[in-house]
Amino acid sequence: MKDIAKEFGISVATVSRALKDSPRISLERRQAIQQYAREHNFTPNMIAESLRNSRVKPQKLIGVIIPEFVHYYFASILTGIEEEATSQGYRLLVATSHENYEREVRICQAFYENKVCGVIVSQAKDTQKYDHFQRLIDAGVPLVFYDRICTGVNASRVVVDDYMGAFNATTHLIETGCRRIAFYGSSMTLEISKNRYNGYRDALLKHGLQPDDSLMRVCDNRADAEAITPELLQSENRPDGFFAINDDTAIGILYTAKHMGLKVPDDVSVCGFTNGYRAIACDPMLTTVEQRGKRVGEEAANILIGYVEGRIPLEKMERRIVRTRLVIRGTTR
């Protein structure tokens, strides 16, 4: 805009008015400025404009932090956030933490400096200090957690029913004949891992089976699953079923079992947790727990916008749970 102003020998304010088609500028001058802007591919900076206006009205810009883009679940949550936010006139500023605490801290600071009206976040795996989240809250920036919640900060959250999802999946494995069921989960510092482990354990106990520590592994990705599963499957008293914390891990188990000459599900059953596209791209197709990520995103956006627009008092903490559904396919009997 400064370049356009210099070209025409006018002020930046006059350029701004002309580009907005203000009648305060003569039609001839407006058309000349607009034509010049088009010829030079000028596009207004919406973020800069909203920052200029932020003293008079809240900026309709929501900061969203996702741990990784590659996961179907996080992508589906982002879709839900975006669709709900857009329908209510809000825009998104999206960043990925790459599961890194320091990067997450920098993103929070950048969001604050860009004057977002609120932040929706799933914390990184290695986040164990929460000062960066608390600083946002103390500065009056509404914060909503999804999926991986932060118990060290008093903030609203949207999660799926991890406990019941794991309980129902393990129950299905037991009811279809499995007696030695391995559990592959994330670090127990994460609430989702604790909840899914508790659901797995309680299903075993309910059916008279004792949890066996030798069948527990910290493993939440395909590469690690392919690396550690052979040892279990080669053991004298090998598992006859696996419950994995996500589909990628479950597919790693499936691939390894088949590669070792075992039949799935005749020799070993496998169940995942997500129900993304990969669940139906493997052979046999994966039995899994559907997380309904899009619904999680919609709920998170609704809560945050409720804070921004005053429908929900800032001091009221929302706790919303999205129900899961077991989808039975070919990797279980």
Short mmCIF file of C-alpha atoms in Angstrom, two decimals:
data_model
loop_
_atom_site.label_atom_id
_atom_site.label_comp_id
_atom_site.label_asym_id
_atom_site.label_seq_id
_atom_site.Cartn_x
_atom_site.Cartn_y
_atom_site.Cartn_z
CA MET A 1 0.00 0.00 0.00
CA LYS A 2 2.94 2.31 0.62
CA ASP A 3 4.19 1.62 -2.92
CA ILE A 4 0.78 2.46 -4.37
CA ALA A 5 0.61 5.64 -2.29
CA LYS A 6 4.07 6.68 -3.53
CA GLU A 7 3.08 6.00 -7.16
CA PHE A 8 0.03 8.27 -6.93
CA GLY A 9 1.49 10.82 -4.51
CA ILE A 10 -1.22 10.21 -1.93
CA SER A 11 -1.47 8.89 1.63
CA VAL A 12 -1.74 5.21 2.57
CA ALA A 13 -5.13 5.99 4.14
CA THR A 14 -6.39 7.26 0.78
CA VAL A 15 -5.17 4.07 -0.91
CA SER A 16 -6.99 2.00 1.72
CA ARG A 17 -10.23 3.91 1.15
CA ALA A 18 -9.93 3.60 -2.62
CA LEU A 19 -9.37 -0.15 -2.45
CA LYS A 20 -12.46 -0.44 -0.25
CA ASP A 21 -14.41 1.56 -2.84
CA SER A 22 -15.11 4.41 -0.44
CA PRO A 23 -17.30 7.19 -1.94
CA ARG A 24 -15.02 9.68 -0.16
CA ILE A 25 -12.58 9.15 -3.06
CA SER A 26 -13.57 10.24 -6.55
CA LEU A 27 -14.69 7.45 -8.88
CA GLU A 28 -11.90 8.24 -11.35
CA ARG A 29 -9.22 8.09 -8.65
CA ARG A 30 -10.69 4.87 -7.17
CA GLN A 31 -10.69 3.12 -10.52
CA ALA A 32 -7.12 4.19 -11.26
CA ILE A 33 -5.83 2.93 -7.90
CA GLN A 34 -7.77 -0.33 -8.14
CA GLN A 35 -6.51 -0.94 -11.67
CA TYR A 36 -2.92 -0.32 -10.60
CA ALA A 37 -3.36 -2.70 -7.64
CA ARG A 38 -4.69 -5.44 -9.93
CA GLU A 39 -1.86 -5.00 -12.43
CA HIS A 40 0.70 -5.32 -9.65
CA ASN A 41 -1.00 -8.33 -7.98
CA PHE A 42 -1.73 -6.50 -4.75
CA THR A 43 -3.71 -8.48 -2.16
CA PRO A 44 -4.78 -6.93 1.18
CA ASN A 45 -3.12 -8.47 4.24
CA MET A 46 -6.12 -9.71 6.23
CA ILE A 47 -4.08 -10.44 9.37
CA ALA A 48 -2.58 -6.94 9.35
CA GLU A 49 -6.02 -5.44 8.86
CA SER A 50 -7.50 -7.42 11.73
CA LEU A 51 -4.60 -6.35 13.96
CA ARG A 52 -5.34 -2.72 13.14
CA ASN A 53 -8.97 -3.23 14.05
CA SER A 54 -8.32 -5.37 17.13
CA ARG A 55 -8.55 -2.37 19.48
CA VAL A 56 -12.15 -1.85 18.51
CA LYS A 57 -13.37 -5.41 18.02
CA PRO A 58 -12.00 -8.90 18.74
CA GLN A 59 -9.97 -10.46 15.98
CA LYS A 60 -11.73 -13.50 14.56
CA LEU A 61 -8.55 -15.54 14.31
CA ILE A 62 -8.20 -18.86 16.16
CA GLY A 63 -4.81 -20.45 16.81
CA VAL A 64 -4.73 -24.24 16.42
CA ILE A 65 -1.82 -26.49 17.45
CA ILE A 66 -1.74 -30.08 16.21
CA PRO A 67 1.04 -32.54 17.16
CA GLU A 68 1.47 -33.97 13.64
CA PHE A 69 -0.16 -33.45 10.26
CA VAL A 70 0.45 -37.02 9.10
CA HIS A 71 -2.12 -38.61 11.43
CA TYR A 72 -5.59 -39.06 9.98
CA TYR A 73 -7.12 -38.39 13.40
CA PHE A 74 -5.53 -34.95 13.78
CA ALA A 75 -6.38 -34.09 10.18
CA SER A 76 -10.03 -34.99 10.78
CA ILE A 77 -10.09 -32.88 13.96
CA LEU A 78 -8.66 -29.93 12.03
CA THR A 79 -11.39 -30.39 9.41
CA GLY A 80 -14.03 -30.19 12.13
CA ILE A 81 -12.47 -27.08 13.67
CA GLU A 82 -12.14 -25.37 10.30
CA GLU A 83 -15.69 -26.10 9.13
CA GLU A 84 -17.26 -24.98 12.39
CA ALA A 85 -15.07 -21.87 12.71
CA THR A 86 -15.64 -20.83 9.09
CA SER A 87 -19.39 -21.20 9.44
CA GLN A 88 -19.26 -18.68 12.29
CA GLY A 89 -17.00 -16.19 10.49
CA TYR A 90 -13.64 -17.16 12.04
CA ARG A 91 -10.29 -17.92 10.42
CA LEU A 92 -7.55 -20.31 11.58
CA LEU A 93 -3.83 -19.91 12.20
CA VAL A 94 -2.54 -23.51 12.26
CA ALA A 95 0.83 -24.78 13.46
CA THR A 96 2.27 -28.21 14.23
CA SER A 97 4.41 -28.89 17.29
CA HIS A 98 6.08 -31.97 15.75
CA GLU A 99 5.71 -33.51 19.22
CA ASN A 100 8.28 -31.05 20.56
CA TYR A 101 7.87 -29.06 23.78
CA GLU A 102 10.17 -26.16 22.84
CA ARG A 103 8.41 -25.71 19.50
CA GLU A 104 5.05 -25.76 21.27
CA VAL A 105 6.20 -22.96 23.58
CA ARG A 106 7.31 -20.84 20.60
CA ILE A 107 4.01 -21.41 18.82
CA CYS A 108 2.04 -20.23 21.86
CA GLN A 109 4.15 -17.08 22.02
CA ALA A 110 3.68 -16.46 18.28
CA PHE A 111 -0.08 -16.91 18.61
CA TYR A 112 -0.16 -14.38 21.44
CA GLU A 113 1.89 -11.89 19.44
CA ASN A 114 -0.47 -12.32 16.48
CA LYS A 115 -3.40 -11.53 18.80
CA VAL A 116 -5.43 -14.68 18.22
CA CYS A 117 -8.77 -14.63 20.00
CA GLY A 118 -8.18 -18.10 21.45
CA VAL A 119 -6.16 -21.30 21.11
CA ILE A 120 -7.19 -24.92 20.49
CA VAL A 121 -4.39 -27.39 21.27
CA SER A 122 -3.40 -31.02 21.71
CA GLN A 123 -0.19 -31.07 23.70
CA ALA A 124 3.05 -32.62 22.44
CA LYS A 125 4.09 -36.03 23.78
CA ASP A 126 7.10 -34.68 25.68
CA THR A 127 5.31 -31.69 27.25
CA GLN A 128 5.59 -31.92 31.03
CA LYS A 129 5.75 -28.21 31.93
CA TYR A 130 2.71 -26.08 31.27
CA ASP A 131 3.76 -22.48 31.93
CA HIS A 132 3.23 -21.52 28.27
CA PHE A 133 -0.42 -22.60 28.45
CA GLN A 134 -0.96 -20.86 31.76
CA ARG A 135 0.50 -17.61 30.40
CA LEU A 136 -2.13 -17.57 27.65
CA ILE A 137 -4.91 -18.09 30.17
CA ASP A 138 -3.49 -15.42 32.50
CA ALA A 139 -3.41 -13.01 29.54
CA GLY A 140 -7.13 -13.60 28.95
CA VAL A 141 -6.69 -15.86 25.89
CA PRO A 142 -9.27 -18.71 26.01
CA LEU A 143 -7.70 -22.16 25.73
CA VAL A 144 -9.37 -25.45 24.76
CA PHE A 145 -7.58 -28.80 24.79
CA TYR A 146 -8.53 -31.71 22.57
CA ASP A 147 -7.42 -35.36 22.57
CA ARG A 148 -4.28 -34.96 24.71
CA ILE A 149 -5.43 -32.88 27.62
CA CYS A 150 -3.25 -31.09 30.12
CA THR A 151 -4.18 -31.99 33.70
CA GLY A 152 -1.78 -29.34 35.03
CA VAL A 153 -3.89 -26.47 33.66
CA ASN A 154 -7.50 -25.66 34.47
CA ALA A 155 -8.90 -25.36 30.95
CA SER A 156 -11.77 -26.71 28.88
CA ARG A 157 -11.31 -29.97 27.00
CA VAL A 158 -12.86 -32.22 24.39
CA VAL A 159 -11.89 -35.89 24.36
CA VAL A 160 -13.22 -39.15 23.04
CA ASP A 161 -14.31 -41.83 25.50
CA ASP A 162 -10.90 -43.50 25.49
CA TYR A 163 -11.71 -45.77 28.43
CA MET A 164 -14.88 -47.26 26.96
CA GLY A 165 -13.33 -47.51 23.50
CA ALA A 166 -10.48 -49.64 24.88
CA PHE A 167 -12.83 -51.59 27.17
CA ASN A 168 -15.14 -52.51 24.28
CA ALA A 169 -12.26 -53.40 21.95
CA THR A 170 -10.62 -55.67 24.54
CA THR A 171 -13.97 -57.23 25.38
CA HIS A 172 -14.48 -58.05 21.69
CA LEU A 173 -11.06 -59.72 21.54
CA ILE A 174 -11.89 -61.81 24.63
CA GLU A 175 -15.35 -62.77 23.41
CA THR A 176 -13.89 -63.96 20.10
CA GLY A 177 -11.49 -66.33 21.83
CA CYS A 178 -8.36 -64.35 22.77
CA ARG A 179 -6.82 -65.03 26.19
CA ARG A 180 -3.35 -63.47 26.00
CA ILE A 181 -3.87 -59.94 24.75
CA ALA A 182 -0.90 -57.59 24.36
CA PHE A 183 -1.28 -53.83 24.90
CA TYR A 184 0.73 -51.30 22.85
CA GLY A 185 0.36 -47.76 24.20
CA SER A 186 2.04 -44.38 24.54
CA SER A 187 3.84 -43.06 27.60
CA MET A 188 1.70 -43.14 30.73
CA THR A 189 2.36 -39.42 31.17
CA LEU A 190 -0.44 -38.92 28.60
CA GLU A 191 -4.02 -39.14 29.84
CA ILE A 192 -5.21 -40.91 26.69
CA SER A 193 -2.70 -43.70 27.26
CA LYS A 194 -3.73 -44.06 30.90
CA ASN A 195 -7.41 -44.17 29.99
CA ARG A 196 -6.97 -46.71 27.21
CA TYR A 197 -4.78 -48.90 29.40
CA ASN A 198 -7.38 -48.76 32.19
CA GLY A 199 -10.12 -49.79 29.77
CA TYR A 200 -7.97 -52.68 28.53
CA ARG A 201 -7.10 -53.80 32.06
CA ASP A 202 -10.66 -53.59 33.38
CA ALA A 203 -11.99 -55.63 30.46
CA LEU A 204 -9.46 -58.36 31.27
CA LEU A 205 -10.37 -58.35 34.96
CA LYS A 206 -14.10 -58.41 34.24
CA HIS A 207 -13.60 -61.60 32.23
CA GLY A 208 -11.38 -63.27 34.83
CA LEU A 209 -8.06 -62.61 33.06
CA GLN A 210 -5.08 -61.12 34.89
CA PRO A 211 -3.11 -58.28 33.24
CA ASP A 212 0.40 -59.48 32.36
CA ASP A 213 3.20 -56.90 32.42
CA SER A 214 5.20 -59.00 29.94
CA LEU A 215 2.52 -58.20 27.33
CA MET A 216 2.71 -54.40 27.80
CA ARG A 217 4.79 -52.24 25.47
CA VAL A 218 5.36 -48.50 25.06
CA CYS A 219 4.81 -48.35 21.31
CA ASP A 220 2.66 -45.92 19.33
CA ASN A 221 3.91 -46.04 15.73
CA ARG A 222 4.30 -48.57 12.94
CA ALA A 223 8.10 -48.61 12.79
CA ASP A 224 8.45 -49.44 16.49
CA ALA A 225 5.68 -52.04 16.25
CA GLU A 226 7.50 -53.83 13.43
CA ALA A 227 10.72 -53.73 15.47
CA ILE A 228 9.40 -55.12 18.77
CA THR A 229 6.56 -57.45 17.74
CA PRO A 230 8.74 -60.36 16.46
CA GLU A 231 10.10 -60.96 19.98
CA LEU A 232 6.57 -61.35 21.37
CA LEU A 233 5.37 -63.55 18.53
CA GLN A 234 8.44 -65.80 18.83
CA SER A 235 8.00 -66.29 22.59
CA GLU A 236 6.95 -69.67 23.91
CA ASN A 237 3.63 -68.37 25.21
CA ARG A 238 2.94 -65.80 22.51
CA PRO A 239 -0.05 -63.40 22.52
CA ASP A 240 -3.13 -64.45 20.59
CA GLY A 241 -4.42 -60.88 20.40
CA PHE A 242 -3.14 -57.30 20.26
CA PHE A 243 -4.82 -54.03 21.22
CA ALA A 244 -2.93 -51.01 19.87
CA ILE A 245 -3.34 -47.35 20.80
CA ASN A 246 -3.71 -46.30 17.15
CA ASP A 247 -4.20 -47.76 13.68
CA ASP A 248 -0.61 -47.20 12.51
CA THR A 249 0.72 -49.30 15.38
CA ALA A 250 -1.92 -51.97 14.76
CA ILE A 251 -0.99 -52.14 11.06
CA GLY A 252 2.67 -52.58 12.05
CA ILE A 253 1.63 -55.56 14.19
CA LEU A 254 -0.51 -56.95 11.35
CA TYR A 255 2.31 -56.63 8.82
CA THR A 256 4.79 -58.31 11.15
CA ALA A 257 2.48 -61.22 11.99
CA LYS A 258 1.82 -61.90 8.30
CA HIS A 259 5.51 -61.57 7.44
CA MET A 260 6.27 -64.23 10.08
CA GLY A 261 3.82 -66.62 8.47
CA LEU A 262 0.98 -66.24 10.98
CA LYS A 263 -2.62 -66.02 9.83
CA VAL A 264 -4.69 -63.03 10.93
CA PRO A 265 -7.13 -63.51 12.60
CA ASP A 266 -6.86 -67.35 12.85
CA ASP A 267 -3.53 -67.33 14.72
CA VAL A 268 -3.58 -63.81 16.12
CA SER A 269 -6.17 -61.00 16.28
CA VAL A 270 -5.34 -57.31 15.98
CA CYS A 271 -7.40 -54.24 16.96
CA GLY A 272 -6.49 -50.58 16.51
CA PHE A 273 -7.85 -47.20 17.56
CA THR A 274 -8.69 -44.41 15.05
CA ASN A 275 -10.59 -45.78 12.03
CA GLY A 276 -8.74 -43.75 9.41
CA TYR A 277 -8.33 -44.50 5.73
CA ARG A 278 -5.47 -46.93 6.39
CA ALA A 279 -7.80 -49.20 8.33
CA ILE A 280 -9.51 -50.21 5.11
CA ALA A 281 -6.36 -50.14 2.95
CA CYS A 282 -4.70 -53.13 4.65
CA ASP A 283 -5.38 -56.84 4.14
CA PRO A 284 -7.33 -57.98 6.00
CA MET A 285 -9.07 -54.73 6.83
CA LEU A 286 -8.53 -53.57 10.40
CA THR A 287 -10.90 -53.92 13.32
CA THR A 288 -10.62 -50.60 15.15
CA VAL A 289 -12.24 -48.06 17.44
CA GLU A 290 -13.69 -45.07 15.59
CA GLN A 291 -12.73 -41.79 17.28
CA ARG A 292 -14.98 -39.37 15.34
CA GLY A 293 -12.27 -36.74 15.07
CA LYS A 294 -14.39 -34.30 13.06
CA ARG A 295 -16.92 -34.17 15.88
CA VAL A 296 -14.12 -33.50 18.39
CA GLY A 297 -12.98 -30.53 16.28
CA GLU A 298 -16.49 -29.12 15.98
CA GLU A 299 -17.01 -29.30 19.75
CA ALA A 300 -13.64 -27.65 20.47
CA ALA A 301 -14.38 -24.78 18.06
CA ASN A 302 -17.84 -24.29 19.52
CA ILE A 303 -16.47 -24.00 23.05
CA LEU A 304 -13.76 -21.53 22.04
CA ILE A 305 -16.13 -19.33 20.04
CA GLY A 306 -18.56 -19.48 22.96
CA TYR A 307 -15.85 -17.93 25.15
CA VAL A 308 -14.91 -15.28 22.59
CA GLU A 309 -18.50 -14.19 22.02
CA GLY A 310 -19.47 -14.30 25.70
CA ARG A 311 -21.94 -17.19 25.54
CA ILE A 312 -19.73 -19.17 27.91
CA PRO A 313 -18.19 -17.37 30.94
CA LEU A 314 -14.38 -17.56 30.92
CA GLU A 315 -14.39 -19.02 34.42
CA LYS A 316 -16.60 -21.95 33.37
CA MET A 317 -14.63 -25.04 32.34
CA GLU A 318 -16.30 -27.22 29.71
CA ARG A 319 -15.73 -31.00 29.73
CA ARG A 320 -17.11 -32.71 26.64
CA ILE A 321 -16.76 -36.39 25.75
CA VAL A 322 -17.35 -37.76 22.25
CA ARG A 323 -18.46 -41.39 22.17
CA THR A 324 -16.45 -44.00 20.30
CA ARG A 325 -17.67 -46.93 18.19
CA LEU A 326 -16.10 -50.34 17.63
CA VAL A 327 -15.84 -51.15 13.91
CA ILE A 328 -15.38 -54.89 13.41
CA ARG A 329 -13.53 -56.00 10.28
CA GLY A 330 -11.22 -58.79 9.18
CA THR A 331 -8.37 -58.70 11.73
CA THR A 332 -10.51 -60.17 14.51
CA ARG A 333 -12.53 -63.38 14.53
#
